């Protein structure tokens, strides 16, 4: 995608990409390469959408491609990514989601509290940054309102308890229980990327992301998650990568990647799952953050697809 956008004289200012199972979602901040301003030309936007559709469909993506263009602002990129992933409508339930067979994943239980007309959702999993944000986003996307919540941290483990109702006033129905558990698990696990974490720092220039992803591809690396931004002539990127064949990535491969990136600084850090401890904060302060965030004005392309 970065190569196609570069060919269309688009400069990528910020890119955030998430992948999970066979789905991917990205928010791409573009400006016109010649003017460094938002892209407002209707014909050019149409060409961009056509070219991106062609690229994605050539990758055997049968479940469809969704490309949304927004000229204006996106207050919270990660909130938008959660919504894009949810809107894909991927509801294939893994039996481990509800049977508790996945001992390494989160434990999620839902019980209806008939006396108070609430459903009580409990989540136990390894603690990490933005865990609360992710679970509340999932419940919000499914149109559930949180009336009360309890959050606790016990060593490396986080415990969350939510008292919820659907926006129509009902508790979680029996036929919806598996879907709610599934989407909570998806929201928790999609941010935890397996593989190696690469941190890149370099001077900003046109076509940078195109060159970086080309170098990764030439060294048989698949990007599972990316976050790249630029400011004041500098570009900073975090990439989670794994070998395209599924095997281990040798350290010497990154030495040749460093040479190909020339003056760029590349730091390699092994990802060890959910190890970081999240900041404790009240539910009230968290909910304020849902509607806050930096506002960026330009052309935004929101892309989601599933194989």
PDB file of C-alpha atoms in Angstrom:
ATOM      1  CA  UNK A   1       0.000   0.000   0.000  1.00  0.00           C
ATOM      2  CA  UNK A   2       2.815   2.403   0.804  1.00  0.00           C
ATOM      3  CA  UNK A   3       4.302   1.867  -2.662  1.00  0.00           C
ATOM      4  CA  UNK A   4       0.961   2.564  -4.361  1.00  0.00           C
ATOM      5  CA  UNK A   5       0.405   5.737  -2.352  1.00  0.00           C
ATOM      6  CA  UNK A   6       3.929   6.925  -3.111  1.00  0.00           C
ATOM      7  CA  UNK A   7       3.328   6.363  -6.845  1.00  0.00           C
ATOM      8  CA  UNK A   8       0.232   8.566  -6.549  1.00  0.00           C
ATOM      9  CA  UNK A   9       2.347  11.415  -5.115  1.00  0.00           C
ATOM     10  CA  UNK A  10       1.007  11.003  -1.594  1.00  0.00           C
ATOM     11  CA  UNK A  11       3.193  11.577   1.433  1.00  0.00           C
ATOM     12  CA  UNK A  12       2.414   9.454   4.497  1.00  0.00           C
ATOM     13  CA  UNK A  13       2.589  11.554   7.657  1.00  0.00           C
ATOM     14  CA  UNK A  14       1.272   9.043  10.197  1.00  0.00           C
ATOM     15  CA  UNK A  15       0.356   5.367   9.868  1.00  0.00           C
ATOM     16  CA  UNK A  16      -1.125   3.032  12.475  1.00  0.00           C
ATOM     17  CA  UNK A  17      -1.766  -0.590  11.490  1.00  0.00           C
ATOM     18  CA  UNK A  18      -3.291  -3.440  13.497  1.00  0.00           C
ATOM     19  CA  UNK A  19      -3.663  -7.073  12.445  1.00  0.00           C
ATOM     20  CA  UNK A  20      -5.494  -9.916  14.150  1.00  0.00           C
ATOM     21  CA  UNK A  21      -6.019 -13.418  12.738  1.00  0.00           C
ATOM     22  CA  UNK A  22      -7.089 -12.811   9.126  1.00  0.00           C
ATOM     23  CA  UNK A  23      -8.125  -9.175   9.583  1.00  0.00           C
ATOM     24  CA  UNK A  24      -6.280  -5.887   9.395  1.00  0.00           C
ATOM     25  CA  UNK A  25      -7.173  -2.271   9.977  1.00  0.00           C
ATOM     26  CA  UNK A  26      -5.158   0.863   9.309  1.00  0.00           C
ATOM     27  CA  UNK A  27      -5.510   4.600   9.753  1.00  0.00           C
ATOM     28  CA  UNK A  28      -3.312   6.487   7.286  1.00  0.00           C
ATOM     29  CA  UNK A  29      -2.706  10.223   7.422  1.00  0.00           C
ATOM     30  CA  UNK A  30      -1.883  11.535   3.942  1.00  0.00           C
ATOM     31  CA  UNK A  31      -0.923  14.849   2.416  1.00  0.00           C
ATOM     32  CA  UNK A  32      -0.313  15.837  -1.171  1.00  0.00           C
ATOM     33  CA  UNK A  33       3.378  15.415  -1.913  1.00  0.00           C
ATOM     34  CA  UNK A  34       3.687  18.576  -4.018  1.00  0.00           C
ATOM     35  CA  UNK A  35       1.812  20.946  -1.691  1.00  0.00           C
ATOM     36  CA  UNK A  36       2.140  19.192   1.693  1.00  0.00           C
ATOM     37  CA  UNK A  37      -1.550  19.941   2.249  1.00  0.00           C
ATOM     38  CA  UNK A  38      -4.698  17.828   2.635  1.00  0.00           C
ATOM     39  CA  UNK A  39      -5.882  15.956  -0.452  1.00  0.00           C
ATOM     40  CA  UNK A  40      -9.224  17.407  -1.488  1.00  0.00           C
ATOM     41  CA  UNK A  41      -9.261  16.608  -5.193  1.00  0.00           C
ATOM     42  CA  UNK A  42     -12.185  14.227  -5.760  1.00  0.00           C
ATOM     43  CA  UNK A  43     -10.603  12.526  -8.788  1.00  0.00           C
ATOM     44  CA  UNK A  44      -7.348  11.868  -6.935  1.00  0.00           C
ATOM     45  CA  UNK A  45      -9.183  10.421  -3.936  1.00  0.00           C
ATOM     46  CA  UNK A  46     -11.147   8.164  -6.294  1.00  0.00           C
ATOM     47  CA  UNK A  47      -7.907   6.963  -7.933  1.00  0.00           C
ATOM     48  CA  UNK A  48      -6.384   6.231  -4.525  1.00  0.00           C
ATOM     49  CA  UNK A  49      -9.383   4.145  -3.502  1.00  0.00           C
ATOM     50  CA  UNK A  50      -9.387   2.215  -6.790  1.00  0.00           C
ATOM     51  CA  UNK A  51      -5.666   1.423  -6.609  1.00  0.00           C
ATOM     52  CA  UNK A  52      -5.824   0.337  -2.967  1.00  0.00           C
ATOM     53  CA  UNK A  53      -8.843  -1.856  -3.699  1.00  0.00           C
ATOM     54  CA  UNK A  54      -6.956  -3.541  -6.524  1.00  0.00           C
ATOM     55  CA  UNK A  55      -3.898  -4.200  -4.363  1.00  0.00           C
ATOM     56  CA  UNK A  56      -5.868  -5.677  -1.493  1.00  0.00           C
ATOM     57  CA  UNK A  57      -8.090  -7.829  -3.696  1.00  0.00           C
ATOM     58  CA  UNK A  58      -5.019  -9.255  -5.415  1.00  0.00           C
ATOM     59  CA  UNK A  59      -4.023 -10.627  -2.006  1.00  0.00           C
ATOM     60  CA  UNK A  60      -6.934 -13.099  -2.107  1.00  0.00           C
ATOM     61  CA  UNK A  61      -9.036 -11.051   0.269  1.00  0.00           C
ATOM     62  CA  UNK A  62     -12.490 -12.520  -0.186  1.00  0.00           C
ATOM     63  CA  UNK A  63     -14.375 -10.942   2.701  1.00  0.00           C
ATOM     64  CA  UNK A  64     -14.241  -7.480   1.203  1.00  0.00           C
ATOM     65  CA  UNK A  65     -12.318  -4.257   1.586  1.00  0.00           C
ATOM     66  CA  UNK A  66     -13.580  -1.119   3.297  1.00  0.00           C
ATOM     67  CA  UNK A  67     -11.896   2.228   2.614  1.00  0.00           C
ATOM     68  CA  UNK A  68     -13.226   5.368   4.293  1.00  0.00           C
ATOM     69  CA  UNK A  69     -11.935   8.831   3.410  1.00  0.00           C
ATOM     70  CA  UNK A  70     -12.173  11.638   5.944  1.00  0.00           C
ATOM     71  CA  UNK A  71     -10.913  15.159   5.325  1.00  0.00           C
ATOM     72  CA  UNK A  72     -10.879  16.698   8.774  1.00  0.00           C
ATOM     73  CA  UNK A  73      -9.961  15.281  12.142  1.00  0.00           C
ATOM     74  CA  UNK A  74      -9.771  11.978  13.973  1.00  0.00           C
ATOM     75  CA  UNK A  75      -9.664  12.543  17.717  1.00  0.00           C
ATOM     76  CA  UNK A  76      -8.576   9.063  18.777  1.00  0.00           C
ATOM     77  CA  UNK A  77      -6.905   6.805  16.234  1.00  0.00           C
ATOM     78  CA  UNK A  78      -6.869   3.681  18.394  1.00  0.00           C
ATOM     79  CA  UNK A  79     -10.558   4.123  19.180  1.00  0.00           C
ATOM     80  CA  UNK A  80     -11.213   4.228  15.435  1.00  0.00           C
ATOM     81  CA  UNK A  81      -9.138   1.085  14.848  1.00  0.00           C
ATOM     82  CA  UNK A  82     -11.194  -0.834  17.404  1.00  0.00           C
ATOM     83  CA  UNK A  83     -14.361   0.255  15.586  1.00  0.00           C
ATOM     84  CA  UNK A  84     -12.958  -0.744  12.193  1.00  0.00           C
ATOM     85  CA  UNK A  85     -12.066  -4.207  13.452  1.00  0.00           C
ATOM     86  CA  UNK A  86     -15.488  -4.636  15.024  1.00  0.00           C
ATOM     87  CA  UNK A  87     -17.313  -3.430  11.909  1.00  0.00           C
ATOM     88  CA  UNK A  88     -15.708  -6.262   9.935  1.00  0.00           C
ATOM     89  CA  UNK A  89     -18.383  -8.448  11.547  1.00  0.00           C
ATOM     90  CA  UNK A  90     -16.073 -11.433  12.088  1.00  0.00           C
ATOM     91  CA  UNK A  91     -18.127 -13.559  14.484  1.00  0.00           C
ATOM     92  CA  UNK A  92     -16.596 -17.031  14.158  1.00  0.00           C
ATOM     93  CA  UNK A  93     -16.471 -18.246  17.744  1.00  0.00           C
ATOM     94  CA  UNK A  94     -13.504 -20.270  18.938  1.00  0.00           C
ATOM     95  CA  UNK A  95     -14.715 -22.918  21.404  1.00  0.00           C
ATOM     96  CA  UNK A  96     -11.826 -21.951  23.676  1.00  0.00           C
ATOM     97  CA  UNK A  97     -13.357 -18.480  24.022  1.00  0.00           C
ATOM     98  CA  UNK A  98     -16.208 -19.828  26.112  1.00  0.00           C
ATOM     99  CA  UNK A  99     -14.913 -23.154  27.393  1.00  0.00           C
ATOM    100  CA  UNK A 100     -11.850 -21.800  29.166  1.00  0.00           C
ATOM    101  CA  UNK A 101      -9.594 -24.116  27.155  1.00  0.00           C
ATOM    102  CA  UNK A 102      -7.157 -21.352  26.309  1.00  0.00           C
ATOM    103  CA  UNK A 103      -5.207 -21.213  29.557  1.00  0.00           C
ATOM    104  CA  UNK A 104      -2.819 -18.549  28.253  1.00  0.00           C
ATOM    105  CA  UNK A 105      -5.532 -16.114  27.221  1.00  0.00           C
ATOM    106  CA  UNK A 106      -7.932 -13.960  29.206  1.00  0.00           C
ATOM    107  CA  UNK A 107     -10.644 -15.534  31.363  1.00  0.00           C
ATOM    108  CA  UNK A 108     -13.996 -13.853  30.724  1.00  0.00           C
ATOM    109  CA  UNK A 109     -17.285 -14.634  32.461  1.00  0.00           C
ATOM    110  CA  UNK A 110     -20.746 -13.111  32.124  1.00  0.00           C
ATOM    111  CA  UNK A 111     -23.512 -13.531  34.676  1.00  0.00           C
ATOM    112  CA  UNK A 112     -26.904 -11.874  34.719  1.00  0.00           C
ATOM    113  CA  UNK A 113     -27.852 -10.128  37.955  1.00  0.00           C
ATOM    114  CA  UNK A 114     -31.624 -10.400  37.751  1.00  0.00           C
ATOM    115  CA  UNK A 115     -32.392  -8.408  40.914  1.00  0.00           C
ATOM    116  CA  UNK A 116     -30.740  -5.274  39.500  1.00  0.00           C
ATOM    117  CA  UNK A 117     -31.270  -5.889  35.769  1.00  0.00           C
ATOM    118  CA  UNK A 118     -27.515  -5.839  35.156  1.00  0.00           C
ATOM    119  CA  UNK A 119     -25.129  -8.241  33.502  1.00  0.00           C
ATOM    120  CA  UNK A 120     -21.838  -8.630  35.344  1.00  0.00           C
ATOM    121  CA  UNK A 121     -18.785  -9.083  33.114  1.00  0.00           C
ATOM    122  CA  UNK A 122     -15.528 -10.184  34.756  1.00  0.00           C
ATOM    123  CA  UNK A 123     -12.184 -10.218  32.962  1.00  0.00           C
ATOM    124  CA  UNK A 124      -8.934 -11.710  34.265  1.00  0.00           C
ATOM    125  CA  UNK A 125      -5.782 -11.479  32.188  1.00  0.00           C
ATOM    126  CA  UNK A 126      -2.187 -10.291  32.250  1.00  0.00           C
ATOM    127  CA  UNK A 127      -1.918  -6.582  32.930  1.00  0.00           C
ATOM    128  CA  UNK A 128      -0.575  -4.210  30.284  1.00  0.00           C
ATOM    129  CA  UNK A 129      -0.888  -0.585  29.170  1.00  0.00           C
ATOM    130  CA  UNK A 130      -4.282   0.448  27.730  1.00  0.00           C
ATOM    131  CA  UNK A 131      -5.993  -2.758  28.815  1.00  0.00           C
ATOM    132  CA  UNK A 132      -8.923  -0.835  30.315  1.00  0.00           C
ATOM    133  CA  UNK A 133      -9.216   1.278  27.178  1.00  0.00           C
ATOM    134  CA  UNK A 134      -9.462  -1.823  24.994  1.00  0.00           C
ATOM    135  CA  UNK A 135     -12.113  -3.616  27.050  1.00  0.00           C
ATOM    136  CA  UNK A 136     -14.315  -0.529  27.349  1.00  0.00           C
ATOM    137  CA  UNK A 137     -14.018   0.103  23.589  1.00  0.00           C
ATOM    138  CA  UNK A 138     -15.211  -3.454  22.925  1.00  0.00           C
ATOM    139  CA  UNK A 139     -18.243  -3.082  25.194  1.00  0.00           C
ATOM    140  CA  UNK A 140     -19.071   0.308  23.663  1.00  0.00           C
ATOM    141  CA  UNK A 141     -18.868  -1.065  20.108  1.00  0.00           C
ATOM    142  CA  UNK A 142     -21.340  -3.772  21.080  1.00  0.00           C
ATOM    143  CA  UNK A 143     -23.710  -1.048  22.347  1.00  0.00           C
ATOM    144  CA  UNK A 144     -23.398  -1.861  26.039  1.00  0.00           C
ATOM    145  CA  UNK A 145     -23.474   0.872  28.685  1.00  0.00           C
ATOM    146  CA  UNK A 146     -21.242   0.558  31.760  1.00  0.00           C
ATOM    147  CA  UNK A 147     -23.017   1.643  34.955  1.00  0.00           C
ATOM    148  CA  UNK A 148     -20.363   0.561  37.437  1.00  0.00           C
ATOM    149  CA  UNK A 149     -16.880  -0.884  37.309  1.00  0.00           C
ATOM    150  CA  UNK A 150     -14.207  -2.314  39.606  1.00  0.00           C
ATOM    151  CA  UNK A 151     -10.551  -2.469  38.589  1.00  0.00           C
ATOM    152  CA  UNK A 152      -7.792  -4.242  40.528  1.00  0.00           C
ATOM    153  CA  UNK A 153      -4.168  -5.153  39.877  1.00  0.00           C
ATOM    154  CA  UNK A 154      -2.673  -8.204  41.615  1.00  0.00           C
ATOM    155  CA  UNK A 155       0.963  -8.636  40.653  1.00  0.00           C
ATOM    156  CA  UNK A 156       1.129  -9.238  36.901  1.00  0.00           C
ATOM    157  CA  UNK A 157      -2.609  -9.930  36.667  1.00  0.00           C
ATOM    158  CA  UNK A 158      -5.441  -7.480  36.094  1.00  0.00           C
ATOM    159  CA  UNK A 159      -9.012  -7.945  37.254  1.00  0.00           C
ATOM    160  CA  UNK A 160     -11.891  -5.985  35.719  1.00  0.00           C
ATOM    161  CA  UNK A 161     -15.559  -6.147  36.637  1.00  0.00           C
ATOM    162  CA  UNK A 162     -18.279  -4.263  34.751  1.00  0.00           C
ATOM    163  CA  UNK A 163     -21.996  -3.934  35.432  1.00  0.00           C
ATOM    164  CA  UNK A 164     -23.585  -3.397  32.030  1.00  0.00           C
ATOM    165  CA  UNK A 165     -26.828  -3.170  30.106  1.00  0.00           C
ATOM    166  CA  UNK A 166     -27.488  -2.916  26.412  1.00  0.00           C
ATOM    167  CA  UNK A 167     -28.561   0.522  25.175  1.00  0.00           C
ATOM    168  CA  UNK A 168     -32.085  -0.882  24.871  1.00  0.00           C
ATOM    169  CA  UNK A 169     -32.064  -1.615  28.622  1.00  0.00           C
ATOM    170  CA  UNK A 170     -31.688  -5.391  28.408  1.00  0.00           C
ATOM    171  CA  UNK A 171     -29.116  -7.669  30.009  1.00  0.00           C
ATOM    172  CA  UNK A 172     -26.779  -9.815  27.892  1.00  0.00           C
ATOM    173  CA  UNK A 173     -28.975 -12.362  26.160  1.00  0.00           C
ATOM    174  CA  UNK A 174     -28.022 -16.035  26.131  1.00  0.00           C
ATOM    175  CA  UNK A 175     -27.660 -15.979  22.352  1.00  0.00           C
ATOM    176  CA  UNK A 176     -25.267 -13.000  22.579  1.00  0.00           C
ATOM    177  CA  UNK A 177     -23.066 -14.325  25.378  1.00  0.00           C
ATOM    178  CA  UNK A 178     -20.540 -16.076  23.152  1.00  0.00           C
ATOM    179  CA  UNK A 179     -20.271 -13.064  20.857  1.00  0.00           C
ATOM    180  CA  UNK A 180     -19.591 -10.674  23.756  1.00  0.00           C
ATOM    181  CA  UNK A 181     -16.912 -12.964  25.212  1.00  0.00           C
ATOM    182  CA  UNK A 182     -15.348 -13.382  21.787  1.00  0.00           C
ATOM    183  CA  UNK A 183     -15.116  -9.644  21.087  1.00  0.00           C
ATOM    184  CA  UNK A 184     -13.737  -8.852  24.521  1.00  0.00           C
ATOM    185  CA  UNK A 185     -11.034 -11.439  23.979  1.00  0.00           C
ATOM    186  CA  UNK A 186     -10.299 -10.044  20.519  1.00  0.00           C
ATOM    187  CA  UNK A 187      -9.997  -6.492  21.855  1.00  0.00           C
ATOM    188  CA  UNK A 188      -7.618  -7.630  24.600  1.00  0.00           C
ATOM    189  CA  UNK A 189      -5.380  -9.777  22.426  1.00  0.00           C
ATOM    190  CA  UNK A 190      -5.160  -7.801  19.182  1.00  0.00           C
ATOM    191  CA  UNK A 191      -2.841  -5.209  20.738  1.00  0.00           C
ATOM    192  CA  UNK A 192      -0.412  -7.869  22.038  1.00  0.00           C
ATOM    193  CA  UNK A 193       1.789  -8.596  19.041  1.00  0.00           C
ATOM    194  CA  UNK A 194       3.967 -11.669  18.783  1.00  0.00           C
ATOM    195  CA  UNK A 195       7.432 -11.603  17.285  1.00  0.00           C
ATOM    196  CA  UNK A 196      10.113  -8.928  17.388  1.00  0.00           C
ATOM    197  CA  UNK A 197       9.688  -5.238  18.106  1.00  0.00           C
ATOM    198  CA  UNK A 198      11.702  -2.907  15.885  1.00  0.00           C
ATOM    199  CA  UNK A 199      12.092   0.767  16.743  1.00  0.00           C
ATOM    200  CA  UNK A 200      13.193   3.033  13.905  1.00  0.00           C
ATOM    201  CA  UNK A 201      14.438   6.619  14.055  1.00  0.00           C
ATOM    202  CA  UNK A 202      15.557   8.508  10.975  1.00  0.00           C
ATOM    203  CA  UNK A 203      15.223  11.744   9.035  1.00  0.00           C
ATOM    204  CA  UNK A 204      11.813  12.219   7.455  1.00  0.00           C
ATOM    205  CA  UNK A 205      11.609  12.057   3.685  1.00  0.00           C
ATOM    206  CA  UNK A 206       9.157  11.268   0.927  1.00  0.00           C
ATOM    207  CA  UNK A 207       8.774   7.519   0.319  1.00  0.00           C
ATOM    208  CA  UNK A 208      10.327   6.527   3.651  1.00  0.00           C
ATOM    209  CA  UNK A 209       7.661   3.982   4.640  1.00  0.00           C
ATOM    210  CA  UNK A 210       7.753   2.533   1.133  1.00  0.00           C
ATOM    211  CA  UNK A 211      11.501   1.903   1.430  1.00  0.00           C
ATOM    212  CA  UNK A 212      11.274   0.506   4.953  1.00  0.00           C
ATOM    213  CA  UNK A 213       8.505  -1.976   4.140  1.00  0.00           C
ATOM    214  CA  UNK A 214      10.313  -2.972   0.939  1.00  0.00           C
ATOM    215  CA  UNK A 215      13.441  -3.780   2.927  1.00  0.00           C
ATOM    216  CA  UNK A 216      11.406  -5.828   5.406  1.00  0.00           C
ATOM    217  CA  UNK A 217       9.757  -7.709   2.547  1.00  0.00           C
ATOM    218  CA  UNK A 218      13.104  -8.404   0.853  1.00  0.00           C
ATOM    219  CA  UNK A 219      14.319  -9.943   4.112  1.00  0.00           C
ATOM    220  CA  UNK A 220      11.199 -12.141   4.421  1.00  0.00           C
ATOM    221  CA  UNK A 221       9.639 -10.232   7.305  1.00  0.00           C
ATOM    222  CA  UNK A 222       5.888  -9.733   7.745  1.00  0.00           C
ATOM    223  CA  UNK A 223       4.645  -6.660   9.598  1.00  0.00           C
ATOM    224  CA  UNK A 224       1.878  -7.541  12.084  1.00  0.00           C
ATOM    225  CA  UNK A 225       1.549  -4.125  13.695  1.00  0.00           C
ATOM    226  CA  UNK A 226       2.966  -0.698  12.917  1.00  0.00           C
ATOM    227  CA  UNK A 227       2.917   2.819  14.279  1.00  0.00           C
ATOM    228  CA  UNK A 228       4.847   5.482  12.392  1.00  0.00           C
ATOM    229  CA  UNK A 229       4.781   9.252  12.712  1.00  0.00           C
ATOM    230  CA  UNK A 230       6.839  12.266  11.694  1.00  0.00           C
ATOM    231  CA  UNK A 231       7.534  15.623  13.279  1.00  0.00           C
ATOM    232  CA  UNK A 232       9.953  18.478  12.599  1.00  0.00           C
ATOM    233  CA  UNK A 233      11.891  16.589   9.964  1.00  0.00           C
ATOM    234  CA  UNK A 234      12.280  13.390  12.010  1.00  0.00           C
ATOM    235  CA  UNK A 235      10.430  10.104  11.568  1.00  0.00           C
ATOM    236  CA  UNK A 236       9.804   7.548  14.310  1.00  0.00           C
ATOM    237  CA  UNK A 237       8.382   4.086  13.809  1.00  0.00           C
ATOM    238  CA  UNK A 238       7.592   0.982  15.824  1.00  0.00           C
ATOM    239  CA  UNK A 239       7.104  -2.247  13.906  1.00  0.00           C
ATOM    240  CA  UNK A 240       6.253  -5.731  15.122  1.00  0.00           C
ATOM    241  CA  UNK A 241       7.567  -8.294  12.649  1.00  0.00           C
ATOM    242  CA  UNK A 242       7.852 -12.018  12.226  1.00  0.00           C
ATOM    243  CA  UNK A 243       9.310 -14.329   9.624  1.00  0.00           C
ATOM    244  CA  UNK A 244       6.968 -14.747   6.668  1.00  0.00           C
ATOM    245  CA  UNK A 245       7.410 -18.535   6.837  1.00  0.00           C
ATOM    246  CA  UNK A 246       6.607 -18.673  10.541  1.00  0.00           C
ATOM    247  CA  UNK A 247      10.129 -19.567  11.648  1.00  0.00           C
ATOM    248  CA  UNK A 248      12.494 -17.782  14.008  1.00  0.00           C
ATOM    249  CA  UNK A 249      14.161 -14.545  12.920  1.00  0.00           C
ATOM    250  CA  UNK A 250      17.951 -14.702  13.147  1.00  0.00           C
ATOM    251  CA  UNK A 251      19.753 -11.723  14.686  1.00  0.00           C
ATOM    252  CA  UNK A 252      22.158 -11.494  11.742  1.00  0.00           C
ATOM    253  CA  UNK A 253      19.231 -10.674   9.461  1.00  0.00           C
ATOM    254  CA  UNK A 254      18.817  -7.358  11.249  1.00  0.00           C
ATOM    255  CA  UNK A 255      22.440  -6.448  10.659  1.00  0.00           C
ATOM    256  CA  UNK A 256      21.835  -6.507   6.912  1.00  0.00           C
ATOM    257  CA  UNK A 257      18.597  -4.544   7.431  1.00  0.00           C
ATOM    258  CA  UNK A 258      20.543  -1.873   9.349  1.00  0.00           C
ATOM    259  CA  UNK A 259      22.987  -1.616   6.457  1.00  0.00           C
ATOM    260  CA  UNK A 260      20.118  -1.251   3.979  1.00  0.00           C
ATOM    261  CA  UNK A 261      18.514   1.486   6.088  1.00  0.00           C
ATOM    262  CA  UNK A 262      21.827   3.404   6.018  1.00  0.00           C
ATOM    263  CA  UNK A 263      21.739   6.375   8.394  1.00  0.00           C
ATOM    264  CA  UNK A 264      18.610   5.181  10.204  1.00  0.00           C
ATOM    265  CA  UNK A 265      18.802   3.982  13.823  1.00  0.00           C
ATOM    266  CA  UNK A 266      17.184   0.556  14.284  1.00  0.00           C
ATOM    267  CA  UNK A 267      16.705  -0.967  17.717  1.00  0.00           C
ATOM    268  CA  UNK A 268      15.622  -4.610  18.003  1.00  0.00           C
ATOM    269  CA  UNK A 269      13.745  -5.757  21.081  1.00  0.00           C
ATOM    270  CA  UNK A 270      12.193  -9.176  21.622  1.00  0.00           C
ATOM    271  CA  UNK A 271       8.498  -9.057  22.390  1.00  0.00           C
ATOM    272  CA  UNK A 272       7.641 -11.189  25.428  1.00  0.00           C
ATOM    273  CA  UNK A 273       3.871 -10.861  25.450  1.00  0.00           C
ATOM    274  CA  UNK A 274       1.948  -8.914  28.075  1.00  0.00           C
ATOM    275  CA  UNK A 275       4.607  -7.888  30.575  1.00  0.00           C
ATOM    276  CA  UNK A 276       4.198  -4.181  31.148  1.00  0.00           C
ATOM    277  CA  UNK A 277       2.234  -2.880  34.082  1.00  0.00           C
ATOM    278  CA  UNK A 278      -0.507  -0.423  33.181  1.00  0.00           C
ATOM    279  CA  UNK A 279      -1.106   2.787  34.997  1.00  0.00           C
ATOM    280  CA  UNK A 280      -3.880   2.564  37.576  1.00  0.00           C
ATOM    281  CA  UNK A 281      -6.619   5.083  36.900  1.00  0.00           C
ATOM    282  CA  UNK A 282     -10.224   5.534  37.835  1.00  0.00           C
ATOM    283  CA  UNK A 283     -13.009   4.627  35.465  1.00  0.00           C
ATOM    284  CA  UNK A 284     -14.146   8.246  35.433  1.00  0.00           C
ATOM    285  CA  UNK A 285     -10.764   9.569  34.295  1.00  0.00           C
ATOM    286  CA  UNK A 286     -10.539   6.819  31.693  1.00  0.00           C
ATOM    287  CA  UNK A 287     -13.922   7.630  30.203  1.00  0.00           C
ATOM    288  CA  UNK A 288     -12.818  11.234  29.823  1.00  0.00           C
ATOM    289  CA  UNK A 289      -9.932   9.995  27.690  1.00  0.00           C
ATOM    290  CA  UNK A 290     -12.325   8.186  25.365  1.00  0.00           C
ATOM    291  CA  UNK A 291     -13.522  11.522  23.984  1.00  0.00           C
ATOM    292  CA  UNK A 292     -10.210  13.364  24.194  1.00  0.00           C
ATOM    293  CA  UNK A 293      -7.020  13.225  22.183  1.00  0.00           C
ATOM    294  CA  UNK A 294      -4.918  15.189  19.774  1.00  0.00           C
ATOM    295  CA  UNK A 295      -6.723  16.526  16.733  1.00  0.00           C
ATOM    296  CA  UNK A 296      -4.982  16.185  13.387  1.00  0.00           C
ATOM    297  CA  UNK A 297      -6.337  18.013  10.361  1.00  0.00           C
ATOM    298  CA  UNK A 298      -5.617  16.471   6.987  1.00  0.00           C
ATOM    299  CA  UNK A 299      -6.735  13.654   4.707  1.00  0.00           C
ATOM    300  CA  UNK A 300      -7.323  10.355   6.488  1.00  0.00           C
ATOM    301  CA  UNK A 301      -7.766   6.969   4.886  1.00  0.00           C
ATOM    302  CA  UNK A 302      -9.293   4.313   7.110  1.00  0.00           C
ATOM    303  CA  UNK A 303      -8.795   0.821   5.728  1.00  0.00           C
ATOM    304  CA  UNK A 304     -10.008  -2.523   6.977  1.00  0.00           C
ATOM    305  CA  UNK A 305     -10.111  -5.911   5.322  1.00  0.00           C
ATOM    306  CA  UNK A 306     -10.364  -9.592   6.067  1.00  0.00           C
ATOM    307  CA  UNK A 307      -9.170 -12.675   4.207  1.00  0.00           C
TER     308      UNK A 307
END
